[in-house]
Short mmCIF file of C-alpha atoms in Angstrom, two decimals:
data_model
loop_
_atom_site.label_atom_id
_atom_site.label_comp_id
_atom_site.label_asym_id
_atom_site.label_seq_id
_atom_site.Cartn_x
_atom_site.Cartn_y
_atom_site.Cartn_z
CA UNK A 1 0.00 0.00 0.00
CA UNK A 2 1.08 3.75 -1.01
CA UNK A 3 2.13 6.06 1.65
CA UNK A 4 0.00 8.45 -0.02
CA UNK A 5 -3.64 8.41 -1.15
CA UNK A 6 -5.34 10.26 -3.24
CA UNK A 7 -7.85 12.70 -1.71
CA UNK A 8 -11.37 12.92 -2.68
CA UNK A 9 -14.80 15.41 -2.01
CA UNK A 10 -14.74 16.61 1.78
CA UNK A 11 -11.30 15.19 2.76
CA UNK A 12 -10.00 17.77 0.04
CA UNK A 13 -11.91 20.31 1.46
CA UNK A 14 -10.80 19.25 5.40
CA UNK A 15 -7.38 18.93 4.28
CA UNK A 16 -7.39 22.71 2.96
CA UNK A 17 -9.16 24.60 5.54
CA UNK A 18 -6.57 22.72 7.93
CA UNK A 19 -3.53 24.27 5.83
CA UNK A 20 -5.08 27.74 6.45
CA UNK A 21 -5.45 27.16 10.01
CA UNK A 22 -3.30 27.03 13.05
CA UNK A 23 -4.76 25.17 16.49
CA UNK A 24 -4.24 27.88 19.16
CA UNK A 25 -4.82 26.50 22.67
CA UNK A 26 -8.58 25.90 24.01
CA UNK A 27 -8.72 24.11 20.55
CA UNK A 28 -10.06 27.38 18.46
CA UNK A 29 -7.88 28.36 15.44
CA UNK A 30 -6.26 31.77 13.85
CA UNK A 31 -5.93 32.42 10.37
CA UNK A 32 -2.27 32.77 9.66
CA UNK A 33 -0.19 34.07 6.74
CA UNK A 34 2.27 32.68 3.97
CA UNK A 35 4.50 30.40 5.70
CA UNK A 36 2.67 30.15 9.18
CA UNK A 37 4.11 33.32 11.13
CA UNK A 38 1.68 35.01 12.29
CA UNK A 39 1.58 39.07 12.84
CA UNK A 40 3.26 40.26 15.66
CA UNK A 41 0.94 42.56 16.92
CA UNK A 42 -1.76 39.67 17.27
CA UNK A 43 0.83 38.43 19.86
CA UNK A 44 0.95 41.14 21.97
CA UNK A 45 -3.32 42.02 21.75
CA UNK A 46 -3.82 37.92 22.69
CA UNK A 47 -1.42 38.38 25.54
CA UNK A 48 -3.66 41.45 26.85
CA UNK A 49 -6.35 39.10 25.64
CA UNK A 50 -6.23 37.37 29.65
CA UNK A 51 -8.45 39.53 31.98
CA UNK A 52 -5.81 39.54 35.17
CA UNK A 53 -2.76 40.73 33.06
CA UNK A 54 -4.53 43.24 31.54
CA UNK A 55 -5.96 44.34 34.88
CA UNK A 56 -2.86 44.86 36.60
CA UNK A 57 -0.64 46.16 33.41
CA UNK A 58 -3.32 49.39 33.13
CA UNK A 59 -2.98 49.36 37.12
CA UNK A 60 0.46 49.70 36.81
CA UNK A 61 0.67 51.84 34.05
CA UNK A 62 -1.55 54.54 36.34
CA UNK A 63 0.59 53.74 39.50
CA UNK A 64 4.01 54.18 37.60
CA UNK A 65 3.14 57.27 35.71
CA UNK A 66 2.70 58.67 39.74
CA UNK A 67 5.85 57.05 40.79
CA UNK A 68 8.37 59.27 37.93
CA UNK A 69 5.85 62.49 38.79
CA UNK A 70 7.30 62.00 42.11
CA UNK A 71 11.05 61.24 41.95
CA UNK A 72 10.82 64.51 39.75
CA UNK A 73 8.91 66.26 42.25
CA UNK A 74 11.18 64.84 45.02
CA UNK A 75 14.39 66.11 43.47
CA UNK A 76 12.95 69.15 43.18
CA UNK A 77 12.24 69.62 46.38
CA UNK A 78 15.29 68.87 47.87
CA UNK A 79 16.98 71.16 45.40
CA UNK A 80 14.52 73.93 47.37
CA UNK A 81 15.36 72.79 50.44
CA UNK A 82 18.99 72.78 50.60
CA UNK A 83 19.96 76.06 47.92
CA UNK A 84 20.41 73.74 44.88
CA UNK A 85 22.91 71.51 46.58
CA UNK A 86 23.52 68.91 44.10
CA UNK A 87 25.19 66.46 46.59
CA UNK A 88 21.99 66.38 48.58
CA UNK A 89 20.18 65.03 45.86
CA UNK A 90 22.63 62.37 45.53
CA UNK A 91 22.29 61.07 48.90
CA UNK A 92 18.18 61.14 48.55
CA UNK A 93 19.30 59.05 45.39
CA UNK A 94 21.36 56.96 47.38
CA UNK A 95 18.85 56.33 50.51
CA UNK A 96 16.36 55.34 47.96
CA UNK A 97 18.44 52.90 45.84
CA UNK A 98 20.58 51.16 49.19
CA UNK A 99 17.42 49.20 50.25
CA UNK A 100 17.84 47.45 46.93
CA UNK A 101 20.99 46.15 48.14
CA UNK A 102 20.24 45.34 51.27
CA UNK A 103 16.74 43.74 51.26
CA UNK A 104 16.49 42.65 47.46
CA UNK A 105 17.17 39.06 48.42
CA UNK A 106 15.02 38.81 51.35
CA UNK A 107 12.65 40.15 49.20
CA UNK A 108 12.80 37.08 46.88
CA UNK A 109 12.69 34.51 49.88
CA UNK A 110 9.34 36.31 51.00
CA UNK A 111 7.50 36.57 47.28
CA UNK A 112 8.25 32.82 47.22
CA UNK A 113 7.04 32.22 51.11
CA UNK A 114 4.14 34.07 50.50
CA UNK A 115 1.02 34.94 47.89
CA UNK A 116 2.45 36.97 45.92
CA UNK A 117 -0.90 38.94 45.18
CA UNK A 118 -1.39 39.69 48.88
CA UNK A 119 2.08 40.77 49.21
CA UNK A 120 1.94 43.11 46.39
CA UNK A 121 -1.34 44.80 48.30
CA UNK A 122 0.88 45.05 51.48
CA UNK A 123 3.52 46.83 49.84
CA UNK A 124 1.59 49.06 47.29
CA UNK A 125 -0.15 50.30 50.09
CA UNK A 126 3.20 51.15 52.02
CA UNK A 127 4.14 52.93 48.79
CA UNK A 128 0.97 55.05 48.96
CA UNK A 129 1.08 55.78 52.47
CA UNK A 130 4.77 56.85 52.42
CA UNK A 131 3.46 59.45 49.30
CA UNK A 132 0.71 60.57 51.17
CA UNK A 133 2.64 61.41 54.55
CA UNK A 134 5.43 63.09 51.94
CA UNK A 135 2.54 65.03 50.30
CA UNK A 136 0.79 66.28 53.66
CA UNK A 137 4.15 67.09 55.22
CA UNK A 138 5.06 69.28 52.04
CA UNK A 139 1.28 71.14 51.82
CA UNK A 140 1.68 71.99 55.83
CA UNK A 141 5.10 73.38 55.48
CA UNK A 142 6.59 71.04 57.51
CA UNK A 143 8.53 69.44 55.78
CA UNK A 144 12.42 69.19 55.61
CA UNK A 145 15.53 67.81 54.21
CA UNK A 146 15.97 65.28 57.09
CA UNK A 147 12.04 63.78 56.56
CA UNK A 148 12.38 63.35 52.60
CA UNK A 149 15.57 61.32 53.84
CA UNK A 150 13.73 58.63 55.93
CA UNK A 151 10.61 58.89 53.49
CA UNK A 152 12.84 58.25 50.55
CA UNK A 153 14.51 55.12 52.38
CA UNK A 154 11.14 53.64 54.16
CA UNK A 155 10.11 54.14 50.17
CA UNK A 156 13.46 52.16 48.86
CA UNK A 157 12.66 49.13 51.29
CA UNK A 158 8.95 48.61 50.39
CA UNK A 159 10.55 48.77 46.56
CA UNK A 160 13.35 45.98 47.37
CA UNK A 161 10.30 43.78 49.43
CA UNK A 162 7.90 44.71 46.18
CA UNK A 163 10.21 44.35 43.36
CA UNK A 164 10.61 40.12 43.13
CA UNK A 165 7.03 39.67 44.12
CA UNK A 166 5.76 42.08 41.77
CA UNK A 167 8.11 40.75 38.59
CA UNK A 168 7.42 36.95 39.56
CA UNK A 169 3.73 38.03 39.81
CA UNK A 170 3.92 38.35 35.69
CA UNK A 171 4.25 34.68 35.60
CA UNK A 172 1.40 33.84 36.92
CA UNK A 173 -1.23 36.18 35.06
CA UNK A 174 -0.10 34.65 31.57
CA UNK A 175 0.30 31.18 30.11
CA UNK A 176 3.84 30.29 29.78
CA UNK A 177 3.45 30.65 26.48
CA UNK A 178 2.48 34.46 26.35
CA UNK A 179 5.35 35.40 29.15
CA UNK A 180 8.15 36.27 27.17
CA UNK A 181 5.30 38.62 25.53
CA UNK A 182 3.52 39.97 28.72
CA UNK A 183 7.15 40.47 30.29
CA UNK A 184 7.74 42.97 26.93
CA UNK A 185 4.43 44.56 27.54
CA UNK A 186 5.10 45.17 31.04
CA UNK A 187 8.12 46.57 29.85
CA UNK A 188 6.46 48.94 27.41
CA UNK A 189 4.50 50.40 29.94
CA UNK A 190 7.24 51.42 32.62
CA UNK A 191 8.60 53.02 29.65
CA UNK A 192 5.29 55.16 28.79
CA UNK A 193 5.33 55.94 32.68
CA UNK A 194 9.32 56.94 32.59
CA UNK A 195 8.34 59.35 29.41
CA UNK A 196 4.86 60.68 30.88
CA UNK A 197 5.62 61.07 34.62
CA UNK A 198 8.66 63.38 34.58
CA UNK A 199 6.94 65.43 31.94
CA UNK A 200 3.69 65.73 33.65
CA UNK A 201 5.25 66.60 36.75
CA UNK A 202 7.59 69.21 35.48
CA UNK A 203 4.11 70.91 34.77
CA UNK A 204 2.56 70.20 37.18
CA UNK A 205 5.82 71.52 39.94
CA UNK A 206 5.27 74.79 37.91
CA UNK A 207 1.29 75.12 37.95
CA UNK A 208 0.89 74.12 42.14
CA UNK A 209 4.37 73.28 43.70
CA UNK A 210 5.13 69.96 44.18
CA UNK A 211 2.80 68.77 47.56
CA UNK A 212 0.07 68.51 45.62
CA UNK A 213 1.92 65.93 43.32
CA UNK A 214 2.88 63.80 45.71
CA UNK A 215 -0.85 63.86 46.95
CA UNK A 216 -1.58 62.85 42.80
CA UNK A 217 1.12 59.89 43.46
CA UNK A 218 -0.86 58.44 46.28
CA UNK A 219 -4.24 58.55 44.23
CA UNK A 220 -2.86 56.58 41.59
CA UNK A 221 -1.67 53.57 43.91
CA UNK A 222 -5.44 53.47 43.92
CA UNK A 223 -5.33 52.41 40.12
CA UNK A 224 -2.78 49.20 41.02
CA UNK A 225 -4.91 48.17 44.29
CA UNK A 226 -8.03 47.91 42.51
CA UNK A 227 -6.22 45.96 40.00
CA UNK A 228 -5.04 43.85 42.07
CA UNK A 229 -8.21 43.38 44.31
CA UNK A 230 -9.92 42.78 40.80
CA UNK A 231 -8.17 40.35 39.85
CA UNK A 232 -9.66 36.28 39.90
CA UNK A 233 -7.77 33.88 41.51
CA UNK A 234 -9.23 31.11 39.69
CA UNK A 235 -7.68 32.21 36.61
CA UNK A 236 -4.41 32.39 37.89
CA UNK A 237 -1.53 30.02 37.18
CA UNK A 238 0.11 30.13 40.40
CA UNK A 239 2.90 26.96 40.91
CA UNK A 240 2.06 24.48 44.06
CA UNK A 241 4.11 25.42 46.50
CA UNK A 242 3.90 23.10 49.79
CA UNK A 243 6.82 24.15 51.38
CA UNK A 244 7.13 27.63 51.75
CA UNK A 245 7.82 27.76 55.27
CA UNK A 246 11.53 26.26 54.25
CA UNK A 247 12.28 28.94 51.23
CA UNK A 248 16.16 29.51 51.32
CA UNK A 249 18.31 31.56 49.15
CA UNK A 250 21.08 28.82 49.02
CA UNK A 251 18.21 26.96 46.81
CA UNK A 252 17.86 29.74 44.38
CA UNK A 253 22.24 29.89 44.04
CA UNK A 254 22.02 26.44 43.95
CA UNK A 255 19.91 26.81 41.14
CA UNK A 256 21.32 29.28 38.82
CA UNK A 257 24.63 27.40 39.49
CA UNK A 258 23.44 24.56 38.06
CA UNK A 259 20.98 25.74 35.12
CA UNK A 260 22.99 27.47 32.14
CA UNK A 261 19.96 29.37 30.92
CA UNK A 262 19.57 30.76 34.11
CA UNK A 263 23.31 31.76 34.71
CA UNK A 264 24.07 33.11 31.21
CA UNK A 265 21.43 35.69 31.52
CA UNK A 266 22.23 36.96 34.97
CA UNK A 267 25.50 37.10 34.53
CA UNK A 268 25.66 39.44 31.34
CA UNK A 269 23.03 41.00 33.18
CA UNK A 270 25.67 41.62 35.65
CA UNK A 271 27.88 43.17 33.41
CA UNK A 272 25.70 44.97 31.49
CA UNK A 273 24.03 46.81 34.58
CA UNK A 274 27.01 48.16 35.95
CA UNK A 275 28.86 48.81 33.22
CA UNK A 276 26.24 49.74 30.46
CA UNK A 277 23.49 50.66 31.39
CA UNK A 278 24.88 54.15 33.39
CA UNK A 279 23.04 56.12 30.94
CA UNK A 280 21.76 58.93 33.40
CA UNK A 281 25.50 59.32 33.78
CA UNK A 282 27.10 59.22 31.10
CA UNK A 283 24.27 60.93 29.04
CA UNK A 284 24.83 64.23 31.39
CA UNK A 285 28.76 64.22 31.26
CA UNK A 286 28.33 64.06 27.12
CA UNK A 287 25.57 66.86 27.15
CA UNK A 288 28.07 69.04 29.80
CA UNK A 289 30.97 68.52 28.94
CA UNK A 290 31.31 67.60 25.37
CA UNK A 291 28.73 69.72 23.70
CA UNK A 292 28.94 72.18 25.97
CA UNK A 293 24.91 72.30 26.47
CA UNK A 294 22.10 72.96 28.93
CA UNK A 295 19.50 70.71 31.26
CA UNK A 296 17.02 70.85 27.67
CA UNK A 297 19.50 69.60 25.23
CA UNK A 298 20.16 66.58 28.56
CA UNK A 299 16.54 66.61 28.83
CA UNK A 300 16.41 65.97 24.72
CA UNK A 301 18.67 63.44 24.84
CA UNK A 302 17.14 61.36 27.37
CA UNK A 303 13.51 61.33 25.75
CA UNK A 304 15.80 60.08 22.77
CA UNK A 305 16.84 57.11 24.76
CA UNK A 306 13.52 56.39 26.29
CA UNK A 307 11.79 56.66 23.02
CA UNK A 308 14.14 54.26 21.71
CA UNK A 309 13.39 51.43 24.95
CA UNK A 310 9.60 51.71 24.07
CA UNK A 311 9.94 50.83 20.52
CA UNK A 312 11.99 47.76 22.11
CA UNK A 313 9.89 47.28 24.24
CA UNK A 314 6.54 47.22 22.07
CA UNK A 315 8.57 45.20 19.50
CA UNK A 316 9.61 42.51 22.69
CA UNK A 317 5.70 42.30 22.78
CA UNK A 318 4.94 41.47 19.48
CA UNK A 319 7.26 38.35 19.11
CA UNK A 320 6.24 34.53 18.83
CA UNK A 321 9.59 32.82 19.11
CA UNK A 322 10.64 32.12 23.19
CA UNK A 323 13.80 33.85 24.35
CA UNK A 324 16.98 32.12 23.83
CA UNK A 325 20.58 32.64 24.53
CA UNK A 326 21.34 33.21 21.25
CA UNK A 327 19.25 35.84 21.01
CA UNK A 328 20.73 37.10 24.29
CA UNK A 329 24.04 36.83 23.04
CA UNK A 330 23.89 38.82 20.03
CA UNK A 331 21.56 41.72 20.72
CA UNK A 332 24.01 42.33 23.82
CA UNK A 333 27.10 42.31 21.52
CA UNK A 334 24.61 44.84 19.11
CA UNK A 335 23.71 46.95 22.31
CA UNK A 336 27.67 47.25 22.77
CA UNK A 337 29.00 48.15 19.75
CA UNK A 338 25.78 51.05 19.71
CA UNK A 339 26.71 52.07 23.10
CA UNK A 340 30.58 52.36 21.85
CA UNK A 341 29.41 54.06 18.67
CA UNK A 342 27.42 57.08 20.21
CA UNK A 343 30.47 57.68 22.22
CA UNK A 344 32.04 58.33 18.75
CA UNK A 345 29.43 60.70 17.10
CA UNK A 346 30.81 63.99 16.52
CA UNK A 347 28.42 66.10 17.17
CA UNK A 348 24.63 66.70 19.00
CA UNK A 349 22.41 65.45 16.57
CA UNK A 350 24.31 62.47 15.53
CA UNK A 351 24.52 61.86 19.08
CA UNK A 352 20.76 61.72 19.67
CA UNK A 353 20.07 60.22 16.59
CA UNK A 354 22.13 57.07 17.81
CA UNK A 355 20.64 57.21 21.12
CA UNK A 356 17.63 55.94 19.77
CA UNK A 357 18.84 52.34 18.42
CA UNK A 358 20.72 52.39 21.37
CA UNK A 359 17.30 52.28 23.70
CA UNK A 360 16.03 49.84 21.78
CA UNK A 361 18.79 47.28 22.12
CA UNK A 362 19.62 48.13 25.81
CA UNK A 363 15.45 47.33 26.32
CA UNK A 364 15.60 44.00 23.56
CA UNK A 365 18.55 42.92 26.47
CA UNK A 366 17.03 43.49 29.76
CA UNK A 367 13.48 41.64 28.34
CA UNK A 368 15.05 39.15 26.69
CA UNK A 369 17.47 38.31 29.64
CA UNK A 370 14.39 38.92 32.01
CA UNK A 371 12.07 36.38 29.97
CA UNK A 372 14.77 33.75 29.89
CA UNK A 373 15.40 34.21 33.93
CA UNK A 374 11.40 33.58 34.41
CA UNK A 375 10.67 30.56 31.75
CA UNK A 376 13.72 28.85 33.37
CA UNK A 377 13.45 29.14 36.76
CA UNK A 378 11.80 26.60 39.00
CA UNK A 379 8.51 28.08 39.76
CA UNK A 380 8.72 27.49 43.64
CA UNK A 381 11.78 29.58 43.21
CA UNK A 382 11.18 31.86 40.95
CA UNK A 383 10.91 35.28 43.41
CA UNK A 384 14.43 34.28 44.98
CA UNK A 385 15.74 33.97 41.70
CA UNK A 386 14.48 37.07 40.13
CA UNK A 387 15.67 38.77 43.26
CA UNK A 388 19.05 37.80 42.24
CA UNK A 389 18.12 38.88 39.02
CA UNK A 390 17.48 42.44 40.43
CA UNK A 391 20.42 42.55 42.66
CA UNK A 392 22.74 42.44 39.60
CA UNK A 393 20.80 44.92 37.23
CA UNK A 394 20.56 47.50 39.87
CA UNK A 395 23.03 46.51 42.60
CA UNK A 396 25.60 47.02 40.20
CA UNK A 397 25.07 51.03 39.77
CA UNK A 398 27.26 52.61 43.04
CA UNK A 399 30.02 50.60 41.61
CA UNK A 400 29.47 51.39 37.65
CA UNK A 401 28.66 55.28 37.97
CA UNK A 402 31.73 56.01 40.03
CA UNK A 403 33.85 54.43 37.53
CA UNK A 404 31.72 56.30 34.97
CA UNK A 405 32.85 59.25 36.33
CA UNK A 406 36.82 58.06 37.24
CA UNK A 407 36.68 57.36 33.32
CA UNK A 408 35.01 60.31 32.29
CA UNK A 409 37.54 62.24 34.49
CA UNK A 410 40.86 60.37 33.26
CA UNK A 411 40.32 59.47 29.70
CA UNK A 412 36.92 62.20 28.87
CA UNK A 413 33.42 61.58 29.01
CA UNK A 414 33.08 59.97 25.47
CA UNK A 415 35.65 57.20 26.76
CA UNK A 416 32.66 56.21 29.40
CA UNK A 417 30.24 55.44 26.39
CA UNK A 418 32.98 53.29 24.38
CA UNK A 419 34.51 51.52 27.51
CA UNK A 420 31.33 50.82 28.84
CA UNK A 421 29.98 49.29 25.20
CA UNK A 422 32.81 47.32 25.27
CA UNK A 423 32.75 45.47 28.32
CA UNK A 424 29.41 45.26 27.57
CA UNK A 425 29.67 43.10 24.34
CA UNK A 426 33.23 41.13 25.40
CA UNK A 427 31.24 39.78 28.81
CA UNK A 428 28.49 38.38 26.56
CA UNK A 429 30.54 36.25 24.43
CA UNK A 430 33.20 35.43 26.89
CA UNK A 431 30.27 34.19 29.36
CA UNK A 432 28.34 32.48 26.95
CA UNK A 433 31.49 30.30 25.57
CA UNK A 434 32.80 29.92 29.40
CA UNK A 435 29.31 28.66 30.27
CA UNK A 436 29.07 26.71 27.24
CA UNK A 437 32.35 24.46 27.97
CA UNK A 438 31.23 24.46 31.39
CA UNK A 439 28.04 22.58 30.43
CA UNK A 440 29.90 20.37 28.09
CA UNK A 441 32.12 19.30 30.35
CA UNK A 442 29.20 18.32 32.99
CA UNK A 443 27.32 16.66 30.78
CA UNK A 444 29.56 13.55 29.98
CA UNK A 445 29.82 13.22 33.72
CA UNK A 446 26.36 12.91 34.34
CA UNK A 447 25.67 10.35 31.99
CA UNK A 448 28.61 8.27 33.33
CA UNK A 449 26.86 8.81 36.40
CA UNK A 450 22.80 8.63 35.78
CA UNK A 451 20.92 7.55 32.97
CA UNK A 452 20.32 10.59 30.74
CA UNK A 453 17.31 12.43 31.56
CA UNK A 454 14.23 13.21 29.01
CA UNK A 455 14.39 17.10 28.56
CA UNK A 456 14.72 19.41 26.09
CA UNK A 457 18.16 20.34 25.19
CA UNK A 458 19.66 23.87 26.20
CA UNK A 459 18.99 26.99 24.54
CA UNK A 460 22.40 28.45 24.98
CA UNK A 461 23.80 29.24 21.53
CA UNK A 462 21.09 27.85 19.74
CA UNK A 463 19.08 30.02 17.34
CA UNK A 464 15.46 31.12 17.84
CA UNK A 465 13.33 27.40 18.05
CA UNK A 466 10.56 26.50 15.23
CA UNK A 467 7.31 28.06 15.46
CA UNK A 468 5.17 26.47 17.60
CA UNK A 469 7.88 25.21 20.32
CA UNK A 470 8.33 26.74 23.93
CA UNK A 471 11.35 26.90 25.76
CA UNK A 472 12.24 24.55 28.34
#
């Protein structure tokens, strides 16, 4: 008997309207085009599709827009306070960045010891009570230098307890099939908020002083609890977890230690954050120093950059392939060799130009490195992991922006941008071929050891998978 048959009437037909479909999960189908890929944007409008995500994205959207009106507002205020001093706004800076630090990992042993929904309403509404005392405080006049101090720490450590909880919470509003996409989204709209809230608030400091928008920061905390309040817990795709009582961070090393698509991205996360990604540094010394400009033409240049991470980041939304460390791998090295390259332009406009590819790869980085930390962690570990994850993106900034500036000092400010694309792009390779070997070199050992397990195999250096497959 043939392998083939010939087909006749309806199986014809059946056949066909098969071809033109693809199952989606839940058993319905989508049209797709020429060659099965479907349009991007379709990915990122059936990720908002789920009625949690969406929920708590357009919560946090609100809440985040609030949170930039008032680190504007706050700097501003201190800069009132103290005569312009601009070492007093680096200590506010530093008191609200040091809980990070110093309670990031605890942070990631209590998102997985706890719900992570209730936690997030604890801490959201220690957020909007720290505003609200900030914003009555500066309306009475009684405010001072010493107050925003504590307010801006007690504000740091709800972040650092918030911060795991609230990026592991992503997880469990989406399929893992739409996280990669919902991580992008979320993404997308920090970077709305990070373009809205400064500009909103620089009006609004003008129009009423900045009390009343720190009062406008604790009504939109209201827009994340109802959210979160809103959102059904049946529809949720939250891991068992029967043990949470014995959560330890030696677990989550452990882990990362032992997984190669969880070590790859956190280290060149590592690198990247403190070494790259110093833009609020290195943007000003260029603007200052080299081109001899103003706080607009900074200001200018920074929209340029942020314009550039939301077209990243809506472009992260819209793909269908699953993160890999390929992908990792190269658009770091890209993100380098940008970063080197604006250090090179020779004048302003060239400058901002390049600024805006520039967002876009640092942004394609951070989500892709972000998605790969979340698919391939264990899901009863997933906040302590991600709280590593966090440690090493923003942990590493008091040791890169000093050297930023020892750099900038020594060799000129443009030498910050090029050393600091460099590293960038070396530490991806270099850690992706030491990690490599590394995992080679396991891997006879365990099968001399154990029978070889049933997985799938490892994403590092591989290319994006075929349509249609997940990572592991």
């Amino acid at each position: 008997m043939t392998e083939h048959r010939q087909l006749r009437g309806s199986d014809r037909v059946r056949t066909l309207r098969e071809a033109l479909a693809t199952p989606d999960r839940g058993g319905k189908h989508r049209r797709v085009r020429k060659g099965g890929k479907r349009r991007a944007p379709s990915e990122a409008i059936a990720t908002l599709g789920a009625r949690n995500f969406r929920r708590y994205l357009a919560g946090q959207l609100v809440s985040n827009v609030g949170t930039w009106m008032q680190r504007a507002a706050q700097d501003l205020l201190v800069l009132q306070l103290t005569g312009n001093s601009g070492g007093a706004v680096g200590i506010l800076t530093a008191l609200q960045f040091l809980p990070q630090t110093l309670f990031g990992l605890s942070g990631g042993v209590i998102a997985d010891r706890f719900a992570k929904r209730r936690l997030l309403l604890i801490t959201q509404t220690a957020m909007g009570l720290q505003s609200l005392l900030l914003g009555v405080l500066t309306v009475t006049g009684a405010v001072n230098v010493g107050s925003v101090y504590v307010l801006a720490f007690i504000l740091g450590t709800a972040t650092a307890l918030d911060s795991p909880a609230r990026n592991a919470f992503v997880s469990e509003l989406v399929s893992r099939e739409r996280l990669p996409n919902a991580v992008s989204l979320n993404s997308a709209q920090f970077n709305v908020a990070r373009i809205l809230g400064p500009a909103v608030a620089g009006l609004a400091v003008a129009a009423a002083g900045t009390g009343p928008v720190f009062l406008a920061n604790t009504a939109s905390y209201l827009a994340v609890l109802y959210g979160l309040i809103t959102i059904r817990p049946d529809e949720l795709h939250a891991p068992r977890q029967s043990k949470r009582g014995n959560a330890r961070l030696a677990d989550a090393f452990r882990a990362i230690r032992a997984t190669p698509d969880l070590l790859l991205p956190i280290t060149v996360v590592a690198f990247v954050g403190t070494f790259g990604l110093n833009f609020q540094v290195t943007i000003s010394l260029v603007a200052i120093t080299v081109f001899n400009s103003g706080a607009a033409a900074y200001g200018y240049l920074s929209a340029a950059y942020a314009v550039g991470s939301l077209i990243g980041a809506v472009r992260g939304a819209g793909r269908r392939k699953p993160p890999t460390a390929h992908r990792l791998v190269m658009s770091t090295v890209v993100f380098g060799l940008l970063e080197a390259a604006v250090g090179l332009m020779p004048d302003y406009a060239t400058f901002m130009a390049l600024l805006i590819p520039t967002g876009l790869a640092s942004v394609t980085v951070t989500t892709t490195a972000n998605a790969m930390t979340q698919l391939h962690a264990d899901p009863a570990l997933r906040g302590r992991i991600l709280s590593v994850y966090l440690l090493v993106l923003l942990g590493g900034t008091p040791l890169g922006a000093p050297l930023v500036g020892f750099v900038s000092d020594t060799l000129g400010a443009r030498y910050s941008l090029i050393l600091g694309g460099a590293v960038s792009a070396l530490s991806a390779v270099t850690m992706s071929a030491l990690i490599t070997a590394r995992a080679r070199r396991a891997r006879p050992a365990e099968q001399h050891h154990t029978a070889p397990p049933v997985s799938e195999p490892s994403t590092l250096l591989t290319k994006d998978p075929p349509a249609g497959r997940t990572a592991a």
